[in-house]
PDB file of C-alpha atoms in Angstrom:
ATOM      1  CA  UNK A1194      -3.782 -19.465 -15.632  1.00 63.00           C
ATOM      2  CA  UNK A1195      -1.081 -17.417 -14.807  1.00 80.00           C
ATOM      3  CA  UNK A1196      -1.197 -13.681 -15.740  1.00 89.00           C
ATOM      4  CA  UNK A1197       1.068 -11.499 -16.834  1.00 95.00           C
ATOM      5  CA  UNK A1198       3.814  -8.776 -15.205  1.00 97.00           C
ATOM      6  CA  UNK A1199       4.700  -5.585 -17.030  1.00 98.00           C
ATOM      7  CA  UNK A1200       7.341  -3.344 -15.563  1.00 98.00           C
ATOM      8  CA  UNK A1201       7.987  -0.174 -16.708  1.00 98.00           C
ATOM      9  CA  UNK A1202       8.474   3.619 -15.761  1.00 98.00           C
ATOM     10  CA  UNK A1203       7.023   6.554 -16.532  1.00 97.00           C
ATOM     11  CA  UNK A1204       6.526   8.005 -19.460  1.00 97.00           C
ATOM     12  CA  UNK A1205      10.387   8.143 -21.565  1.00 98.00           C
ATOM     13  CA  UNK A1206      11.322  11.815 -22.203  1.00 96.00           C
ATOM     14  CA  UNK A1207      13.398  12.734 -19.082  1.00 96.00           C
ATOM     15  CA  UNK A1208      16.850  14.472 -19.143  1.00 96.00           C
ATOM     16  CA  UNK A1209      19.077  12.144 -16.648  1.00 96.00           C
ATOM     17  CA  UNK A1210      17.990   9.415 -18.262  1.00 97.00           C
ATOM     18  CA  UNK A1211      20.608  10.245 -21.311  1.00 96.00           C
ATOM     19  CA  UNK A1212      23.449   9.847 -18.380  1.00 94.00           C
ATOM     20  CA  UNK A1213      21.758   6.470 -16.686  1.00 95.00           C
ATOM     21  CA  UNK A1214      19.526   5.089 -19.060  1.00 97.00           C
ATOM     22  CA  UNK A1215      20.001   5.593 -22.935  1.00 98.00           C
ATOM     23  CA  UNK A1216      23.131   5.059 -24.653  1.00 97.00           C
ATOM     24  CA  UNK A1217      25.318   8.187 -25.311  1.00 95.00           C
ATOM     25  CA  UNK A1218      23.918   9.845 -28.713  1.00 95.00           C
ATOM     26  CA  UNK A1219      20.416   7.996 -29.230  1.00 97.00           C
ATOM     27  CA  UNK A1220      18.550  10.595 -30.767  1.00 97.00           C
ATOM     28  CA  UNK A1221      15.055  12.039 -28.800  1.00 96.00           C
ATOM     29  CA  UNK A1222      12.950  10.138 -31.420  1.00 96.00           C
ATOM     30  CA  UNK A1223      14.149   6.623 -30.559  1.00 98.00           C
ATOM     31  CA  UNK A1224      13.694   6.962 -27.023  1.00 98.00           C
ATOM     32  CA  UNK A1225      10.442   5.540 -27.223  1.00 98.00           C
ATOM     33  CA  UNK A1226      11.339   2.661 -29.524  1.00 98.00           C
ATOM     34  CA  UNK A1227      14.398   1.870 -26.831  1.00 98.00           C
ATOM     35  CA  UNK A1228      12.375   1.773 -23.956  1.00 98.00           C
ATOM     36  CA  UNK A1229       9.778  -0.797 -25.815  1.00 98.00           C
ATOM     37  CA  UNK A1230      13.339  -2.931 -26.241  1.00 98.00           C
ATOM     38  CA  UNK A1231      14.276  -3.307 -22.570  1.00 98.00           C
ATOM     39  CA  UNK A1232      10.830  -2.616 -20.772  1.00 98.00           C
ATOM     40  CA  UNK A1233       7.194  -4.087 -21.060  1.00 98.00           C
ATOM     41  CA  UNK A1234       5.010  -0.744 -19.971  1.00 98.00           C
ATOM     42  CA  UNK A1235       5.335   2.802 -19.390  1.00 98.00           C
ATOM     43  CA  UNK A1236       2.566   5.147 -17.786  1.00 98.00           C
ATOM     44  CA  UNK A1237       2.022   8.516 -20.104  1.00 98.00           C
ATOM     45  CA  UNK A1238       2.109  11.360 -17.613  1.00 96.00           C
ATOM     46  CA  UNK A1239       1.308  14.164 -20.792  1.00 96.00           C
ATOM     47  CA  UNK A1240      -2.496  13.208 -20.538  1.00 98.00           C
ATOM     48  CA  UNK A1241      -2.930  14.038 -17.029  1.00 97.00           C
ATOM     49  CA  UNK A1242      -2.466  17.382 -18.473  1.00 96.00           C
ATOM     50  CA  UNK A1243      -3.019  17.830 -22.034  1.00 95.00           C
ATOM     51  CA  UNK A1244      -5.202  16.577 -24.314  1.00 96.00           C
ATOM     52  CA  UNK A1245      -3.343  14.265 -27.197  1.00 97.00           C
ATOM     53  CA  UNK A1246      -3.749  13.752 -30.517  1.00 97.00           C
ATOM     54  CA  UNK A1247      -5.169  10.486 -32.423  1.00 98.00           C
ATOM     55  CA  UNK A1248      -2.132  10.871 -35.011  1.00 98.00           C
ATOM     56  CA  UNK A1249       0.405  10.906 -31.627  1.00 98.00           C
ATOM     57  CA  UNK A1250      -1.270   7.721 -30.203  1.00 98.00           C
ATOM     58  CA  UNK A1251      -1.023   5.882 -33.793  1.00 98.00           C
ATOM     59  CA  UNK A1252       3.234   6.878 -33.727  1.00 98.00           C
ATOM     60  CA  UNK A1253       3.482   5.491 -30.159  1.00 98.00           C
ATOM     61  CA  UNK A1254       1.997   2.582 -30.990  1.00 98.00           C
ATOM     62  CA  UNK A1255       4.018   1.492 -34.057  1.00 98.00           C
ATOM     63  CA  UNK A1256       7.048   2.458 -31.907  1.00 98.00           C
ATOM     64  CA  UNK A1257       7.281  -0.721 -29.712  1.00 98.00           C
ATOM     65  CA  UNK A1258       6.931  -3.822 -29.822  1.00 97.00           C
ATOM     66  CA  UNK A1259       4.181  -6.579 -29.493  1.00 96.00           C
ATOM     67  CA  UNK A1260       3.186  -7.317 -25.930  1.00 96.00           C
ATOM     68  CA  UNK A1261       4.358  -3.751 -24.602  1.00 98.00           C
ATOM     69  CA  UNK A1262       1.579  -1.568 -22.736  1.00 98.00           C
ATOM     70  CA  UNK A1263       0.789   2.146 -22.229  1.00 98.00           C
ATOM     71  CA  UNK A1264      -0.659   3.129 -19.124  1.00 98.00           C
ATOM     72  CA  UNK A1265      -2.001   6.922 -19.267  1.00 98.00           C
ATOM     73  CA  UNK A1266      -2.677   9.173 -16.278  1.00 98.00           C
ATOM     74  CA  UNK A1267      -6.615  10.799 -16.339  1.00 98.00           C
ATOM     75  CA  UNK A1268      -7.042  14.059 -17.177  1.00 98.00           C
ATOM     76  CA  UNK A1269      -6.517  16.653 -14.378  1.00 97.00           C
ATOM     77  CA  UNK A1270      -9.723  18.047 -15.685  1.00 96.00           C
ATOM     78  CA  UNK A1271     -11.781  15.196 -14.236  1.00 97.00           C
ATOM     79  CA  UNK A1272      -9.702  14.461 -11.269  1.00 97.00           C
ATOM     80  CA  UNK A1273      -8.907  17.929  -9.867  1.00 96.00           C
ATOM     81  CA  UNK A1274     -12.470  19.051  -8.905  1.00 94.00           C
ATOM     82  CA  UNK A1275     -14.727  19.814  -6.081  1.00 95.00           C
ATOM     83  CA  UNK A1276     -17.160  17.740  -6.779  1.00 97.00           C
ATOM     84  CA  UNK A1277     -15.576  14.196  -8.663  1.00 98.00           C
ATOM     85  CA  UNK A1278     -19.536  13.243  -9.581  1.00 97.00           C
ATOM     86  CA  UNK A1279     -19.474  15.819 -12.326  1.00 97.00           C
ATOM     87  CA  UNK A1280     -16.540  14.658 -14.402  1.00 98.00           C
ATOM     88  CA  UNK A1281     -19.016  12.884 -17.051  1.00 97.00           C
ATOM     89  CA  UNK A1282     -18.306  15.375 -19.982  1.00 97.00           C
ATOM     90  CA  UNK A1283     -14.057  15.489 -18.415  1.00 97.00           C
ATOM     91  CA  UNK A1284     -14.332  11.554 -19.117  1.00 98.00           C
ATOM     92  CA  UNK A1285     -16.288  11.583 -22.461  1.00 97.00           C
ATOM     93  CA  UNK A1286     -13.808  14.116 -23.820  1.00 97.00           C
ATOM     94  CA  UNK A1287     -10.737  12.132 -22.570  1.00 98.00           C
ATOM     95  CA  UNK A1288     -12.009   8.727 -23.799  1.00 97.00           C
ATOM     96  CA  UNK A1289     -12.481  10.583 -27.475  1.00 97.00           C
ATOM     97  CA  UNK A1290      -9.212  12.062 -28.152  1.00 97.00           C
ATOM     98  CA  UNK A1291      -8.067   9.112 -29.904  1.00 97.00           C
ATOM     99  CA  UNK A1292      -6.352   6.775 -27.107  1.00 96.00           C
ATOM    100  CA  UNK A1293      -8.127   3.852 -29.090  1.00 96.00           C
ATOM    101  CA  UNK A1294      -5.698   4.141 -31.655  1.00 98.00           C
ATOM    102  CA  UNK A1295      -3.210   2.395 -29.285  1.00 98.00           C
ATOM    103  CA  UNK A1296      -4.851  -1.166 -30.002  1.00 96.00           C
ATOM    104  CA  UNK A1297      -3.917  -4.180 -28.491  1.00 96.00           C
ATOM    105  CA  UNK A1298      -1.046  -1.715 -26.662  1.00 97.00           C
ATOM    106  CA  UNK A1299      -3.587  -0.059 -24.455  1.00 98.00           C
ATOM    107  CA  UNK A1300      -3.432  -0.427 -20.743  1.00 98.00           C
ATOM    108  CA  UNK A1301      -5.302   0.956 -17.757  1.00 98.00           C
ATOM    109  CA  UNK A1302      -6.340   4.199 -17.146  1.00 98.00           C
ATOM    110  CA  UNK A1303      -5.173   5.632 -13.969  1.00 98.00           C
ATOM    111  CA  UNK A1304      -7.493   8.369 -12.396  1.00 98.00           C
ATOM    112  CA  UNK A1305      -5.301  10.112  -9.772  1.00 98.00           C
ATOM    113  CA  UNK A1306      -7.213  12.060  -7.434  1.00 98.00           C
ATOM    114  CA  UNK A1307      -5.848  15.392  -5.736  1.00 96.00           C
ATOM    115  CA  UNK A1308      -3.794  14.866  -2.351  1.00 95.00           C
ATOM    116  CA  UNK A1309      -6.448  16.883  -0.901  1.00 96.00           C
ATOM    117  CA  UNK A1310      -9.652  14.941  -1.753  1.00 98.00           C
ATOM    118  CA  UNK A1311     -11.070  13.289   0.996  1.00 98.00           C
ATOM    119  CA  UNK A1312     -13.324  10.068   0.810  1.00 98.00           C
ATOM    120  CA  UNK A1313     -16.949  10.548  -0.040  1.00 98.00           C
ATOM    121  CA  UNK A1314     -18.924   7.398  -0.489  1.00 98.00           C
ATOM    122  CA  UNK A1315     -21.391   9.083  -2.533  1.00 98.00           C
ATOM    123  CA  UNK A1316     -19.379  10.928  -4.901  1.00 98.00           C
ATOM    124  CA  UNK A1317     -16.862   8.031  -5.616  1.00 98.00           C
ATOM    125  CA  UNK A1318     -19.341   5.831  -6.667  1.00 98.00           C
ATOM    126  CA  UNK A1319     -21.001   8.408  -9.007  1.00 98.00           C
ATOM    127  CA  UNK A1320     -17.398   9.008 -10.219  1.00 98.00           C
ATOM    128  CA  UNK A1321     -17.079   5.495 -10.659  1.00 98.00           C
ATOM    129  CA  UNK A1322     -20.016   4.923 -12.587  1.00 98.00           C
ATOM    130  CA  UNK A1323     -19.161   7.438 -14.959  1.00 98.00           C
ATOM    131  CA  UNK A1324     -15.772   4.896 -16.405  1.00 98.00           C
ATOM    132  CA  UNK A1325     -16.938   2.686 -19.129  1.00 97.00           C
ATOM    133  CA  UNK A1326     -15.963  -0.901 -19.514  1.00 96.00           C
ATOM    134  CA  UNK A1327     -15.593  -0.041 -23.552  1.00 96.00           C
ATOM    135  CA  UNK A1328     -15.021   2.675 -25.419  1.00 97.00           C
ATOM    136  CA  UNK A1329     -15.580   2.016 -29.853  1.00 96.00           C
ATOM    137  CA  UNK A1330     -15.474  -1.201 -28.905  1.00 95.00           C
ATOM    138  CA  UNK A1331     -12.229  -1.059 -27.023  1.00 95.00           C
ATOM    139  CA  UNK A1332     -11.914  -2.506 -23.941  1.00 95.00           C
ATOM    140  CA  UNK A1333     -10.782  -0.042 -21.271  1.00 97.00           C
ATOM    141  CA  UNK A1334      -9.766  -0.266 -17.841  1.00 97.00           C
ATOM    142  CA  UNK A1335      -9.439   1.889 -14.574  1.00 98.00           C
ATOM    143  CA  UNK A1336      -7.344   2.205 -11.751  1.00 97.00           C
ATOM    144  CA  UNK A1337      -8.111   4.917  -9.000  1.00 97.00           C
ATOM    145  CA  UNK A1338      -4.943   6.299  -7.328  1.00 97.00           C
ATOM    146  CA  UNK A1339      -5.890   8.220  -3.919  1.00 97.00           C
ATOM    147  CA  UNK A1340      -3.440   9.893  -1.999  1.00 96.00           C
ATOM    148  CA  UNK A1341      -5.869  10.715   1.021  1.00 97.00           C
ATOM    149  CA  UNK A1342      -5.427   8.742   4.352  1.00 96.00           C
ATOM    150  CA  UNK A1343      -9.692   9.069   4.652  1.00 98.00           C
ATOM    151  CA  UNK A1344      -9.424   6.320   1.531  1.00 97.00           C
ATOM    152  CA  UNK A1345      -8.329   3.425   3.644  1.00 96.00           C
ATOM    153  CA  UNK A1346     -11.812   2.624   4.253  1.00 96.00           C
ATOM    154  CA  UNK A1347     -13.335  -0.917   3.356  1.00 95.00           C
ATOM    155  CA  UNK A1348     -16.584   1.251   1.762  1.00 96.00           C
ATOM    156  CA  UNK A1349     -14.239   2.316  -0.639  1.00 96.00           C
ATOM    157  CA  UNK A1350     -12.411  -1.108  -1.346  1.00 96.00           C
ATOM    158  CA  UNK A1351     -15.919  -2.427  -1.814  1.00 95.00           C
ATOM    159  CA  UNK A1352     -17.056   0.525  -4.500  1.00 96.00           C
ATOM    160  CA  UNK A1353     -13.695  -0.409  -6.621  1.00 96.00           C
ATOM    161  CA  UNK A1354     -14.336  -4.219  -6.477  1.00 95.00           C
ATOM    162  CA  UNK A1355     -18.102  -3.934  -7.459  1.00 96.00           C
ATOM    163  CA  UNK A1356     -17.343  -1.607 -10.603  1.00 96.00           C
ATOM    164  CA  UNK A1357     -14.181  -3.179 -11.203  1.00 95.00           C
ATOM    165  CA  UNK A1358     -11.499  -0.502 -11.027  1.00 97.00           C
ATOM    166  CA  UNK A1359      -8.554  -1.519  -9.331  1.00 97.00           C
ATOM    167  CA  UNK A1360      -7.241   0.537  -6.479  1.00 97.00           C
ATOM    168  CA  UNK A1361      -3.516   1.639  -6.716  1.00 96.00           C
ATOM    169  CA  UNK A1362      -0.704   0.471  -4.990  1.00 95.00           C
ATOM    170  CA  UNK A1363       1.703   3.389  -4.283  1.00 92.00           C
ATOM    171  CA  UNK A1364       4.644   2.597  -2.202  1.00 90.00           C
ATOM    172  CA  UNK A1365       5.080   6.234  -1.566  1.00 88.00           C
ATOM    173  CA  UNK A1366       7.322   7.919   1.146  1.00 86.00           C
ATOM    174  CA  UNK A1367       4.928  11.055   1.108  1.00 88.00           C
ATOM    175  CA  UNK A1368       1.628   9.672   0.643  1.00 90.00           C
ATOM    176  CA  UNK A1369      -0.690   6.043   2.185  1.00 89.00           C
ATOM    177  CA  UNK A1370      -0.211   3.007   1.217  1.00 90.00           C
ATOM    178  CA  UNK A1371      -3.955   1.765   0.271  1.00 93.00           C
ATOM    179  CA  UNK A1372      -2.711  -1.981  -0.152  1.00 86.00           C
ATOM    180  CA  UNK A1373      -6.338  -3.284  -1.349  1.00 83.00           C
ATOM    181  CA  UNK A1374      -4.856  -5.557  -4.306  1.00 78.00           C
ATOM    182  CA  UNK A1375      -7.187  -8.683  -3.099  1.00 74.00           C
ATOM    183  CA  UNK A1376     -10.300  -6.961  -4.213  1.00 72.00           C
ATOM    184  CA  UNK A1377      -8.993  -5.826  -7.957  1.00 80.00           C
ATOM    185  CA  UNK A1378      -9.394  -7.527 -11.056  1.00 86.00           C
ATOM    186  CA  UNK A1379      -5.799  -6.306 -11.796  1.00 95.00           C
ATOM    187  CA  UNK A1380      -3.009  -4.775 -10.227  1.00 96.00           C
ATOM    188  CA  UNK A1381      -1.760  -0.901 -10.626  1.00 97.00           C
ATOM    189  CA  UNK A1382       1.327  -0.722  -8.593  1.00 97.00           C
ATOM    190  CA  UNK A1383       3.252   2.597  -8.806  1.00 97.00           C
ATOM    191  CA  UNK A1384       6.930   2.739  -6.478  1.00 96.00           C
ATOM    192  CA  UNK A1385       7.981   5.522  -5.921  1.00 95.00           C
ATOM    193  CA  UNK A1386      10.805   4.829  -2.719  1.00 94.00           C
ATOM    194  CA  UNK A1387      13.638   4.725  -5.136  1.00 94.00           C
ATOM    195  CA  UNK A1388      17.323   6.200  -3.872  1.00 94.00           C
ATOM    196  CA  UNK A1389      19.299   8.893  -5.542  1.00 95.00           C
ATOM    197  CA  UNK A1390      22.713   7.084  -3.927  1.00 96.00           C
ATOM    198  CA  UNK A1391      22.128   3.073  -5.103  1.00 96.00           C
ATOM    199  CA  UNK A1392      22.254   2.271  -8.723  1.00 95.00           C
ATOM    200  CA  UNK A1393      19.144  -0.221  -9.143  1.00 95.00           C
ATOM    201  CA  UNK A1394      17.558   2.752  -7.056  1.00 96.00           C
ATOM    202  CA  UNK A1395      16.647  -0.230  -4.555  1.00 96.00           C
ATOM    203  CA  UNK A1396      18.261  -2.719  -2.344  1.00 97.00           C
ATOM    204  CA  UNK A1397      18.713  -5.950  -4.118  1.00 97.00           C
ATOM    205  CA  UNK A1398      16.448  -7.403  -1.134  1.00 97.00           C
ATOM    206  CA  UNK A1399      13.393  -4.781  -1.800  1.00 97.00           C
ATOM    207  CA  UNK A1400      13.477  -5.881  -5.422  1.00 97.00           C
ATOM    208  CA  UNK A1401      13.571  -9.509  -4.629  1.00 98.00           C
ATOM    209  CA  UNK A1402      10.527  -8.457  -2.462  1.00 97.00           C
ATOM    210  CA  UNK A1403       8.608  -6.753  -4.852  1.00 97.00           C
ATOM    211  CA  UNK A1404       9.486  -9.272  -7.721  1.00 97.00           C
ATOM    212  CA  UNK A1405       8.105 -12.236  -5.307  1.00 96.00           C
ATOM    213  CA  UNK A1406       4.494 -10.333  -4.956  1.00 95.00           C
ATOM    214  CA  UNK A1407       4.501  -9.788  -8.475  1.00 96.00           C
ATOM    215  CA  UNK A1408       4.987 -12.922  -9.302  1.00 95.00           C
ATOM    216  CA  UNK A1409       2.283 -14.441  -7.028  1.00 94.00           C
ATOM    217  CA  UNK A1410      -0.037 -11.303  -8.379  1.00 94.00           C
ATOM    218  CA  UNK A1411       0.646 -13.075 -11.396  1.00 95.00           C
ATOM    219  CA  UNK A1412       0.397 -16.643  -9.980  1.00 93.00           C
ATOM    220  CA  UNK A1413      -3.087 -15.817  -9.126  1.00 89.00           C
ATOM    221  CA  UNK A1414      -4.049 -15.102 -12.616  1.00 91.00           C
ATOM    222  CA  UNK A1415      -4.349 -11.260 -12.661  1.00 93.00           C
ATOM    223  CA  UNK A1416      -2.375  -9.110 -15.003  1.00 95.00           C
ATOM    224  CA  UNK A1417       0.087  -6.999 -13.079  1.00 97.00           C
ATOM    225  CA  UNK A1418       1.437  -3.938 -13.754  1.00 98.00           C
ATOM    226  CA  UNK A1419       4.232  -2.061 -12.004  1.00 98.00           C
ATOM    227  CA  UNK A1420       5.774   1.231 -12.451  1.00 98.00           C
ATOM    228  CA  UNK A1421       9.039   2.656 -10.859  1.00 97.00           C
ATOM    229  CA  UNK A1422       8.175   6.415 -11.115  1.00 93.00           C
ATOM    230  CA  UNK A1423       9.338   9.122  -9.059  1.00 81.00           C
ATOM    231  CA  UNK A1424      11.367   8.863  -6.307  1.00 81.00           C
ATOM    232  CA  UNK A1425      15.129   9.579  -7.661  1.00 92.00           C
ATOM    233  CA  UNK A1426      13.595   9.444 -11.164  1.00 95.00           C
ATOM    234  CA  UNK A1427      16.722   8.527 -12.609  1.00 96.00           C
ATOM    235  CA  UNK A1428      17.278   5.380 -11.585  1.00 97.00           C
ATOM    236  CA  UNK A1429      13.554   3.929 -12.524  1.00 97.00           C
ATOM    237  CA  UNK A1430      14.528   2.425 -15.438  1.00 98.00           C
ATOM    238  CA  UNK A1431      17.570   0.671 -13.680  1.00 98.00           C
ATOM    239  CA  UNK A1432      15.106  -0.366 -11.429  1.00 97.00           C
ATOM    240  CA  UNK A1433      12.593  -1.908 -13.975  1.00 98.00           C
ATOM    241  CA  UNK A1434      15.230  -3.513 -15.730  1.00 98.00           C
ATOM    242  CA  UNK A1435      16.565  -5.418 -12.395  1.00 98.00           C
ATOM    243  CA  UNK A1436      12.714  -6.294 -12.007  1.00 98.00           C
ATOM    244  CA  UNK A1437      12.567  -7.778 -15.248  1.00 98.00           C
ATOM    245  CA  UNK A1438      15.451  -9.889 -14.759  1.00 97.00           C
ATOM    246  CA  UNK A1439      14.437 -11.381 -11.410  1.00 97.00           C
ATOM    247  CA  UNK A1440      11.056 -12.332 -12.990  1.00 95.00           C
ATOM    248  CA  UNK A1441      12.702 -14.389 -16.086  1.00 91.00           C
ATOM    249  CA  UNK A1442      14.814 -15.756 -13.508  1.00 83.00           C
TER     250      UNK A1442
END
């Protein structure tokens, strides 16, 4: 059975966007709504470093459409830490501010750890055993995003496959690439190699490229999800959009 792609960006309040991305006048408040019409997914950034409300969840739910996905960054609070094997209470209180409102809309959890943190095979599986597979009976899912060149290790490749959290993709300029997608139950890929100068952000043959793996990502029955985040910001969503297209083609 074939799974399916999501493409998005991140998150949808960002200045330039009103110049490159949203038509001229749309008013803050339907930003949301207009990314749900032209994307499939965008990762929330704001709980990496604040906690949300229930009430907030509920209105960014009902403001796109069936089949669209939000992705939400950990909290910093569990991720930025000496030691990653005491983040139980970080997680609890993360899992309970009300990100089960999102429904059917919820997608995977993406615990970015600190550019600094090196691999510890002890204390990444204790963090790893401290993720649930459900939260009030909501399934939930996690992705671990390390930026630390010690991480391209097969111990830790192993740890993610065993407790099922998928391991990131970043296509990053600045930090590894820990290409490990053969071992995940899903796939987190964030790309962040966009260009300020081209208006898709990317060459037309990178996207082809990146449309062809996540299409056989797909093929092989695991849901996929891909961001265009960072990079020259501003032209993500041109980006996603030209993704879109080359996967309905």
């Amino acid at each position: 059975m074939t799974g399916k792609v999501r493409i998005g960006i991140g998150g949808w309040t960002y200045e330039p966007w009103r110049e490159t991305f949203y038509p001229k006048g749309l008013p803050h408040a339907r930003e949301l709504a207009y990314v749900g019409e032209h994307l499939t997914a965008t990762e929330i950034n704001a709980t990496f470093y604040r906690r949300q409300s229930p009430a907030s969840f509920a209105k960014w739910r009902e403001a796109v459409p069936d089949g669209f996905v939000f992705a939400l960054k950990g909290s910093r609070y569990c991720t930025n830490r000496r030691n990653l094997a005491e983040a139980g209470e970080g997680v609890e209180n993360f899992l309970a501010q009300g990100l089960v409102e999102l429904g059917d809309r919820l997608g995977p959890i993406n615990w970015q750890l600190a550019a600094t943190k090196k691999f510890d095979a002890d204390e990444i599986a204790a963090f790893l055993a401290l993720l649930p597979g459900t939260h009030e009976g909501v399934a939930i899912r996690h992705a671990i995003e390390a930026r630390h060149a010690s991480f391209d290790d097969p111990a830790f490749y192993a740890l993610c496959a065993e407790a099922k959290v998928a391991v990131v993709l970043a296509d990053s300029p600045k930090y590894p690439v820990l290409d490990a997608v053969e071992s995940a139950p899903f796939i987190y890929a964030r790309l962040q190699n966009a260009r300020a100068e081209l208006e898709q952000g990317y060459p037309d043959a990178e996207l082809d490229d990146w449309a062809r793996r996540l299409e056989g990502w797909a093929a092989d029955g695991r849901e996929v999800f891909a961001f265009f985040i960072n990079g020259a910001k501003e032209r993500a969503p041109a980006a996603a959009m030209a993704s879109i297209e080359r996967l309905k083609a």
